[in-house]
Amino acid sequence: METTSTPVLRSALILKADRLASETLRLALHKLAPGVQVVTTHTVRQAYDALARSRFDLIVTGLDASLEGDALQLIADHMNGLPVFVVGTQLEYRTLVVLQSLPIRGVFDASTEGPEAFHSALRAVICGQRYWSKAVQDRVDRELTAAQSICQHLSNTEQLVLSVLGDGSDDSTAAQALGVSPATISTFRRKLHRKLRVQHRGELMRVAAINGFVRFTPSGVVRPGFAMLAAECLARKRKRRAAAEAAVTAFMLENTPEQHLLRPAALPLKSA
């Protein structure tokens, strides 16, 4: 996508673990917007700190495992209309799911597009346009709607449990992490084994890692988008509970004689 508009950009935050890559991004920003103030960070924690101190007009970020944290959660926490330009390669299934659920303006696949396309994409995003690399958009359209995709096979709660069991946790450890009983985790584990057609814990870990539900990094296990998935599960649980309570109330109102519906507070008080 080519645009002739002159980009207006005062400040930008770069989050990229590789220092050479982050310097390349910084130079690209200065080329498109010469007066831009750029802050470069190399870990998710550094990016959170920078965002707490300053306001930015744009976030340019990678999503690789070496960022020592969940960059997807960082994006979700700090978007609020702030343009985000994601630069990555070989995005996993779980990452694609989260990216398409957020109003992210730009996603650039560096493995399928070259420098010229990158500058056009960055310019488009700065100028307020949307740019998703064709390879990424094709994968979203193909993989997230396919009958065999994980999101078609597993409920959100099952995906949440997979994110926890995917690091090899036993039932007790997973139960403690999710605030449920080991028996509940055991039930979910059996469901996951059946739906994903795996036989043992090692195979379940492999499926979770390949699809990006867990990442094993030098700084520990990262579960991309885990907090967002947990919040969505909680919201659905509360919605179901509210619907159930409303149904019970409606049933009682329909089946209780009118004289029994008087509130105790409406009755006269007896003298002591």
mmCIF file of C-alpha atoms in Angstrom:
data_model
loop_
_atom_site.group_PDB
_atom_site.id
_atom_site.type_symbol
_atom_site.label_atom_id
_atom_site.label_comp_id
_atom_site.label_asym_id
_atom_site.label_seq_id
_atom_site.Cartn_x
_atom_site.Cartn_y
_atom_site.Cartn_z
ATOM 1 C CA MET A 1 0.000 0.000 0.000
ATOM 2 C CA GLU A 2 1.490 3.286 -1.066
ATOM 3 C CA THR A 3 0.481 6.678 0.299
ATOM 4 C CA THR A 4 1.792 10.147 -0.458
ATOM 5 C CA SER A 5 0.596 11.709 2.796
ATOM 6 C CA THR A 6 3.255 13.265 4.991
ATOM 7 C CA PRO A 7 3.363 11.340 8.287
ATOM 8 C CA VAL A 8 2.833 13.380 11.436
ATOM 9 C CA LEU A 9 4.444 11.613 14.374
ATOM 10 C CA ARG A 10 5.777 13.239 17.541
ATOM 11 C CA SER A 11 6.767 10.223 19.624
ATOM 12 C CA ALA A 12 7.040 6.460 19.294
ATOM 13 C CA LEU A 13 7.885 3.489 21.490
ATOM 14 C CA ILE A 14 9.830 0.555 20.068
ATOM 15 C CA LEU A 15 9.728 -2.839 21.782
ATOM 16 C CA LYS A 16 12.168 -5.240 20.173
ATOM 17 C CA ALA A 17 14.557 -7.643 21.893
ATOM 18 C CA ASP A 18 17.137 -7.632 19.108
ATOM 19 C CA ARG A 19 19.139 -4.399 19.329
ATOM 20 C CA LEU A 20 20.057 -4.342 15.654
ATOM 21 C CA ALA A 21 16.409 -4.772 14.696
ATOM 22 C CA SER A 22 15.316 -2.036 17.092
ATOM 23 C CA GLU A 23 17.927 0.337 15.640
ATOM 24 C CA THR A 24 16.660 -0.437 12.135
ATOM 25 C CA LEU A 25 13.138 0.425 13.269
ATOM 26 C CA ARG A 26 14.344 3.644 14.884
ATOM 27 C CA LEU A 27 16.062 4.757 11.669
ATOM 28 C CA ALA A 28 12.953 3.909 9.653
ATOM 29 C CA LEU A 29 10.819 6.062 11.934
ATOM 30 C CA HIS A 30 13.243 8.982 11.658
ATOM 31 C CA LYS A 31 13.266 8.649 7.890
ATOM 32 C CA LEU A 32 9.475 8.913 7.714
ATOM 33 C CA ALA A 33 9.069 11.468 10.512
ATOM 34 C CA PRO A 34 12.402 13.291 11.030
ATOM 35 C CA GLY A 35 11.412 15.058 14.248
ATOM 36 C CA VAL A 36 10.020 12.030 16.033
ATOM 37 C CA GLN A 37 11.167 11.269 19.586
ATOM 38 C CA VAL A 38 11.836 7.535 19.840
ATOM 39 C CA VAL A 39 12.174 5.492 23.027
ATOM 40 C CA THR A 40 13.638 2.017 22.504
ATOM 41 C CA THR A 41 12.946 -0.859 24.901
ATOM 42 C CA HIS A 42 14.067 -4.484 24.791
ATOM 43 C CA THR A 43 11.777 -6.217 27.309
ATOM 44 C CA VAL A 44 8.086 -6.064 28.130
ATOM 45 C CA ARG A 45 8.878 -4.678 31.593
ATOM 46 C CA GLN A 46 10.924 -1.840 30.114
ATOM 47 C CA ALA A 47 8.047 -1.031 27.764
ATOM 48 C CA TYR A 48 5.530 -0.958 30.632
ATOM 49 C CA ASP A 49 7.825 1.420 32.528
ATOM 50 C CA ALA A 50 8.227 3.697 29.504
ATOM 51 C CA LEU A 51 4.464 3.812 28.948
ATOM 52 C CA ALA A 52 3.930 4.680 32.606
ATOM 53 C CA ARG A 53 6.293 7.649 32.289
ATOM 54 C CA SER A 54 5.366 9.075 28.885
ATOM 55 C CA ARG A 55 2.663 9.319 26.251
ATOM 56 C CA PHE A 56 3.357 8.007 22.756
ATOM 57 C CA ASP A 57 1.708 8.396 19.374
ATOM 58 C CA LEU A 58 2.712 4.932 18.161
ATOM 59 C CA ILE A 59 3.904 1.564 19.458
ATOM 60 C CA VAL A 60 6.114 -0.542 17.204
ATOM 61 C CA THR A 61 6.641 -3.990 18.673
ATOM 62 C CA GLY A 62 7.814 -7.493 18.020
ATOM 63 C CA LEU A 63 6.180 -10.545 19.587
ATOM 64 C CA ASP A 64 9.133 -12.897 19.950
ATOM 65 C CA ALA A 65 9.770 -15.010 23.017
ATOM 66 C CA SER A 66 12.946 -13.142 23.999
ATOM 67 C CA LEU A 67 10.950 -10.086 25.128
ATOM 68 C CA GLU A 68 10.699 -11.663 28.608
ATOM 69 C CA GLY A 69 6.961 -11.201 28.956
ATOM 70 C CA ASP A 70 3.615 -11.094 27.209
ATOM 71 C CA ALA A 71 3.745 -8.367 24.557
ATOM 72 C CA LEU A 72 0.157 -9.166 23.560
ATOM 73 C CA GLN A 73 -1.031 -8.214 27.039
ATOM 74 C CA LEU A 74 1.040 -5.024 26.877
ATOM 75 C CA ILE A 75 -0.718 -4.098 23.629
ATOM 76 C CA ALA A 76 -4.151 -4.805 25.108
ATOM 77 C CA ASP A 77 -3.383 -2.796 28.243
ATOM 78 C CA HIS A 78 -2.167 0.314 26.437
ATOM 79 C CA MET A 79 -4.022 0.556 23.145
ATOM 80 C CA ASN A 80 -6.967 2.852 23.957
ATOM 81 C CA GLY A 81 -6.875 4.262 20.440
ATOM 82 C CA LEU A 82 -3.077 4.223 20.310
ATOM 83 C CA PRO A 83 -1.863 2.910 16.929
ATOM 84 C CA VAL A 84 0.120 -0.323 17.137
ATOM 85 C CA PHE A 85 2.409 -1.687 14.430
ATOM 86 C CA VAL A 86 3.442 -5.307 14.966
ATOM 87 C CA VAL A 87 6.554 -6.577 13.198
ATOM 88 C CA GLY A 88 7.090 -10.321 13.362
ATOM 89 C CA THR A 89 7.731 -13.617 11.636
ATOM 90 C CA GLN A 90 6.123 -17.047 11.984
ATOM 91 C CA LEU A 91 3.245 -15.931 14.211
ATOM 92 C CA GLU A 92 1.707 -18.836 16.136
ATOM 93 C CA TYR A 93 -1.977 -19.733 16.124
ATOM 94 C CA ARG A 94 -2.656 -18.255 19.574
ATOM 95 C CA THR A 95 -0.960 -14.998 18.573
ATOM 96 C CA LEU A 96 -3.126 -14.737 15.456
ATOM 97 C CA VAL A 97 -6.267 -15.248 17.539
ATOM 98 C CA VAL A 98 -5.361 -12.388 19.866
ATOM 99 C CA LEU A 99 -4.179 -10.064 17.090
ATOM 100 C CA GLN A 100 -7.425 -10.377 15.144
ATOM 101 C CA SER A 101 -9.442 -9.737 18.325
ATOM 102 C CA LEU A 102 -7.749 -6.372 18.942
ATOM 103 C CA PRO A 103 -8.057 -3.168 16.850
ATOM 104 C CA ILE A 104 -4.424 -3.344 15.754
ATOM 105 C CA ARG A 105 -3.671 -1.060 12.848
ATOM 106 C CA GLY A 106 -0.644 -2.798 11.367
ATOM 107 C CA VAL A 107 0.845 -6.299 11.277
ATOM 108 C CA PHE A 108 3.900 -6.799 9.089
ATOM 109 C CA ASP A 109 5.290 -10.235 8.245
ATOM 110 C CA ALA A 110 9.019 -9.717 7.715
ATOM 111 C CA SER A 111 9.420 -13.264 6.406
ATOM 112 C CA THR A 112 7.264 -12.625 3.327
ATOM 113 C CA GLU A 113 7.765 -8.913 2.578
ATOM 114 C CA GLY A 114 10.886 -6.844 1.987
ATOM 115 C CA PRO A 115 12.213 -3.430 3.113
ATOM 116 C CA GLU A 116 10.274 -1.416 0.528
ATOM 117 C CA ALA A 117 6.993 -2.967 1.607
ATOM 118 C CA PHE A 118 7.961 -2.351 5.229
ATOM 119 C CA HIS A 119 8.418 1.389 4.717
ATOM 120 C CA SER A 120 5.108 1.593 2.834
ATOM 121 C CA ALA A 121 3.374 -0.311 5.624
ATOM 122 C CA LEU A 122 4.882 1.865 8.354
ATOM 123 C CA ARG A 123 3.942 5.034 6.484
ATOM 124 C CA ALA A 124 0.381 3.781 6.039
ATOM 125 C CA VAL A 125 0.009 3.033 9.752
ATOM 126 C CA ILE A 126 1.421 6.420 10.785
ATOM 127 C CA CYS A 127 -1.011 8.116 8.377
ATOM 128 C CA GLY A 128 -3.964 6.352 9.999
ATOM 129 C CA GLN A 129 -4.461 3.533 7.512
ATOM 130 C CA ARG A 130 -4.667 -0.192 8.168
ATOM 131 C CA TYR A 131 -1.948 -2.498 6.862
ATOM 132 C CA TRP A 132 -1.878 -6.224 7.471
ATOM 133 C CA SER A 133 0.540 -8.266 5.395
ATOM 134 C CA LYS A 134 -1.337 -10.460 2.956
ATOM 135 C CA ALA A 135 0.348 -13.575 4.330
ATOM 136 C CA VAL A 136 -0.902 -12.767 7.840
ATOM 137 C CA GLN A 137 -4.422 -11.904 6.715
ATOM 138 C CA ASP A 138 -4.584 -15.081 4.638
ATOM 139 C CA ARG A 139 -3.590 -17.159 7.665
ATOM 140 C CA VAL A 140 -6.228 -15.454 9.814
ATOM 141 C CA ASP A 141 -8.911 -16.106 7.204
ATOM 142 C CA ARG A 142 -7.783 -19.690 6.651
ATOM 143 C CA GLU A 143 -6.656 -21.031 10.018
ATOM 144 C CA LEU A 144 -9.036 -19.346 12.446
ATOM 145 C CA THR A 145 -12.132 -20.479 10.577
ATOM 146 C CA ALA A 146 -10.994 -23.963 9.574
ATOM 147 C CA ALA A 147 -13.069 -26.810 10.972
ATOM 148 C CA GLN A 148 -9.937 -28.415 12.441
ATOM 149 C CA SER A 149 -8.680 -25.241 14.175
ATOM 150 C CA ILE A 150 -8.298 -25.268 17.936
ATOM 151 C CA CYS A 151 -10.803 -22.461 18.490
ATOM 152 C CA GLN A 152 -13.430 -24.580 16.719
ATOM 153 C CA HIS A 153 -12.619 -27.659 18.820
ATOM 154 C CA LEU A 154 -12.003 -26.161 22.262
ATOM 155 C CA SER A 155 -14.071 -23.841 24.416
ATOM 156 C CA ASN A 156 -12.399 -20.777 25.903
ATOM 157 C CA THR A 157 -12.194 -22.540 29.261
ATOM 158 C CA GLU A 158 -10.530 -25.553 27.664
ATOM 159 C CA GLN A 159 -8.037 -23.248 25.945
ATOM 160 C CA LEU A 160 -7.339 -21.602 29.310
ATOM 161 C CA VAL A 161 -6.624 -24.977 30.904
ATOM 162 C CA LEU A 162 -4.439 -25.932 27.930
ATOM 163 C CA SER A 163 -2.384 -22.776 28.542
ATOM 164 C CA VAL A 164 -1.680 -23.954 32.090
ATOM 165 C CA LEU A 165 -1.183 -27.653 31.396
ATOM 166 C CA GLY A 166 0.960 -26.828 28.376
ATOM 167 C CA ASP A 167 4.047 -26.261 30.498
ATOM 168 C CA GLY A 168 3.861 -29.795 31.896
ATOM 169 C CA SER A 169 2.091 -28.924 35.151
ATOM 170 C CA ASP A 170 0.449 -31.776 37.029
ATOM 171 C CA ASP A 171 -3.213 -31.607 38.043
ATOM 172 C CA SER A 172 -2.527 -30.227 41.527
ATOM 173 C CA THR A 173 -0.265 -27.425 40.286
ATOM 174 C CA ALA A 174 -2.710 -26.475 37.527
ATOM 175 C CA ALA A 175 -5.626 -26.579 39.969
ATOM 176 C CA GLN A 176 -3.837 -24.179 42.301
ATOM 177 C CA ALA A 177 -3.069 -21.807 39.423
ATOM 178 C CA LEU A 178 -6.694 -21.731 38.249
ATOM 179 C CA GLY A 179 -8.400 -21.888 41.631
ATOM 180 C CA VAL A 180 -10.247 -25.150 41.013
ATOM 181 C CA SER A 181 -9.966 -28.732 42.269
ATOM 182 C CA PRO A 182 -7.471 -31.284 40.909
ATOM 183 C CA ALA A 183 -10.464 -33.434 39.947
ATOM 184 C CA THR A 184 -11.745 -30.621 37.723
ATOM 185 C CA ILE A 185 -8.354 -30.320 36.040
ATOM 186 C CA SER A 186 -8.239 -34.089 35.553
ATOM 187 C CA THR A 187 -11.609 -33.923 33.786
ATOM 188 C CA PHE A 188 -10.407 -31.127 31.521
ATOM 189 C CA ARG A 189 -7.174 -32.989 30.812
ATOM 190 C CA ARG A 190 -9.123 -36.010 29.584
ATOM 191 C CA LYS A 191 -11.261 -33.749 27.370
ATOM 192 C CA LEU A 192 -8.149 -32.117 25.911
ATOM 193 C CA HIS A 193 -6.504 -35.466 25.231
ATOM 194 C CA ARG A 194 -9.621 -36.666 23.440
ATOM 195 C CA LYS A 195 -10.275 -33.508 21.401
ATOM 196 C CA LEU A 196 -6.636 -32.935 20.464
ATOM 197 C CA ARG A 197 -6.011 -36.652 19.910
ATOM 198 C CA VAL A 198 -2.993 -36.876 22.168
ATOM 199 C CA GLN A 199 -2.052 -39.752 24.443
ATOM 200 C CA HIS A 200 0.169 -38.305 27.159
ATOM 201 C CA ARG A 201 1.426 -35.159 28.847
ATOM 202 C CA GLY A 202 4.386 -34.698 26.515
ATOM 203 C CA GLU A 203 2.156 -34.643 23.446
ATOM 204 C CA LEU A 204 -0.144 -32.108 25.102
ATOM 205 C CA MET A 205 2.857 -29.879 25.819
ATOM 206 C CA ARG A 206 3.951 -30.155 22.193
ATOM 207 C CA VAL A 207 0.518 -29.117 20.885
ATOM 208 C CA ALA A 208 0.372 -26.200 23.333
ATOM 209 C CA ALA A 209 3.842 -24.984 22.336
ATOM 210 C CA ILE A 210 3.381 -25.368 18.567
ATOM 211 C CA ASN A 211 0.152 -23.382 18.692
ATOM 212 C CA GLY A 212 1.614 -20.674 20.915
ATOM 213 C CA PHE A 213 -0.360 -21.283 24.110
ATOM 214 C CA VAL A 214 2.948 -21.535 25.977
ATOM 215 C CA ARG A 215 6.460 -20.347 25.261
ATOM 216 C CA PHE A 216 9.539 -21.642 27.037
ATOM 217 C CA THR A 217 12.053 -18.815 27.457
ATOM 218 C CA PRO A 218 15.261 -18.326 29.493
ATOM 219 C CA SER A 219 13.276 -16.110 31.874
ATOM 220 C CA GLY A 220 10.489 -18.662 32.356
ATOM 221 C CA VAL A 221 7.219 -19.795 30.799
ATOM 222 C CA VAL A 222 5.166 -17.171 28.949
ATOM 223 C CA ARG A 223 1.504 -17.724 28.091
ATOM 224 C CA PRO A 224 0.617 -15.240 25.317
ATOM 225 C CA GLY A 225 -2.749 -13.581 25.854
ATOM 226 C CA PHE A 226 -3.444 -15.641 28.987
ATOM 227 C CA ALA A 227 -4.856 -12.768 31.072
ATOM 228 C CA MET A 228 -7.208 -11.772 28.239
ATOM 229 C CA LEU A 229 -8.427 -15.357 27.884
ATOM 230 C CA ALA A 230 -8.957 -15.652 31.653
ATOM 231 C CA ALA A 231 -10.915 -12.375 31.725
ATOM 232 C CA GLU A 232 -13.115 -13.553 28.863
ATOM 233 C CA CYS A 233 -13.834 -16.841 30.626
ATOM 234 C CA LEU A 234 -14.726 -14.989 33.841
ATOM 235 C CA ALA A 235 -17.027 -12.594 31.978
ATOM 236 C CA ARG A 236 -18.851 -15.504 30.339
ATOM 237 C CA LYS A 237 -19.183 -17.274 33.684
ATOM 238 C CA ARG A 238 -20.716 -14.163 35.276
ATOM 239 C CA LYS A 239 -23.067 -13.736 32.313
ATOM 240 C CA ARG A 240 -24.244 -17.345 32.595
ATOM 241 C CA ARG A 241 -24.735 -16.952 36.348
ATOM 242 C CA ALA A 242 -26.744 -13.752 35.884
ATOM 243 C CA ALA A 243 -28.889 -15.425 33.228
ATOM 244 C CA ALA A 244 -29.503 -18.414 35.506
ATOM 245 C CA GLU A 245 -30.476 -16.153 38.424
ATOM 246 C CA ALA A 246 -32.824 -14.192 36.170
ATOM 247 C CA ALA A 247 -34.444 -17.422 34.981
ATOM 248 C CA VAL A 248 -34.975 -18.614 38.566
ATOM 249 C CA THR A 249 -36.481 -15.260 39.545
ATOM 250 C CA ALA A 250 -38.823 -15.319 36.551
ATOM 251 C CA PHE A 251 -39.888 -18.878 37.385
ATOM 252 C CA MET A 252 -40.625 -17.942 40.997
ATOM 253 C CA LEU A 253 -42.648 -14.892 39.968
ATOM 254 C CA GLU A 254 -44.708 -16.976 37.560
ATOM 255 C CA ASN A 255 -45.344 -19.829 39.994
ATOM 256 C CA THR A 256 -45.698 -18.129 43.381
ATOM 257 C CA PRO A 257 -49.159 -16.964 44.562
ATOM 258 C CA GLU A 258 -49.426 -13.179 44.686
ATOM 259 C CA GLN A 259 -50.063 -13.050 48.426
ATOM 260 C CA HIS A 260 -46.703 -14.775 49.036
ATOM 261 C CA LEU A 261 -44.745 -12.128 47.144
ATOM 262 C CA LEU A 262 -45.131 -9.455 49.864
ATOM 263 C CA ARG A 263 -41.776 -8.361 51.158
ATOM 264 C CA PRO A 264 -41.279 -8.728 54.923
ATOM 265 C CA ALA A 265 -40.270 -5.067 55.094
ATOM 266 C CA ALA A 266 -43.728 -4.105 53.795
ATOM 267 C CA LEU A 267 -45.493 -5.805 56.743
ATOM 268 C CA PRO A 268 -46.299 -3.801 59.895
ATOM 269 C CA LEU A 269 -43.830 -4.267 62.722
ATOM 270 C CA LYS A 270 -45.072 -5.935 65.889
ATOM 271 C CA SER A 271 -44.704 -4.088 69.140
ATOM 272 C CA ALA A 272 -41.966 -5.331 71.371
#
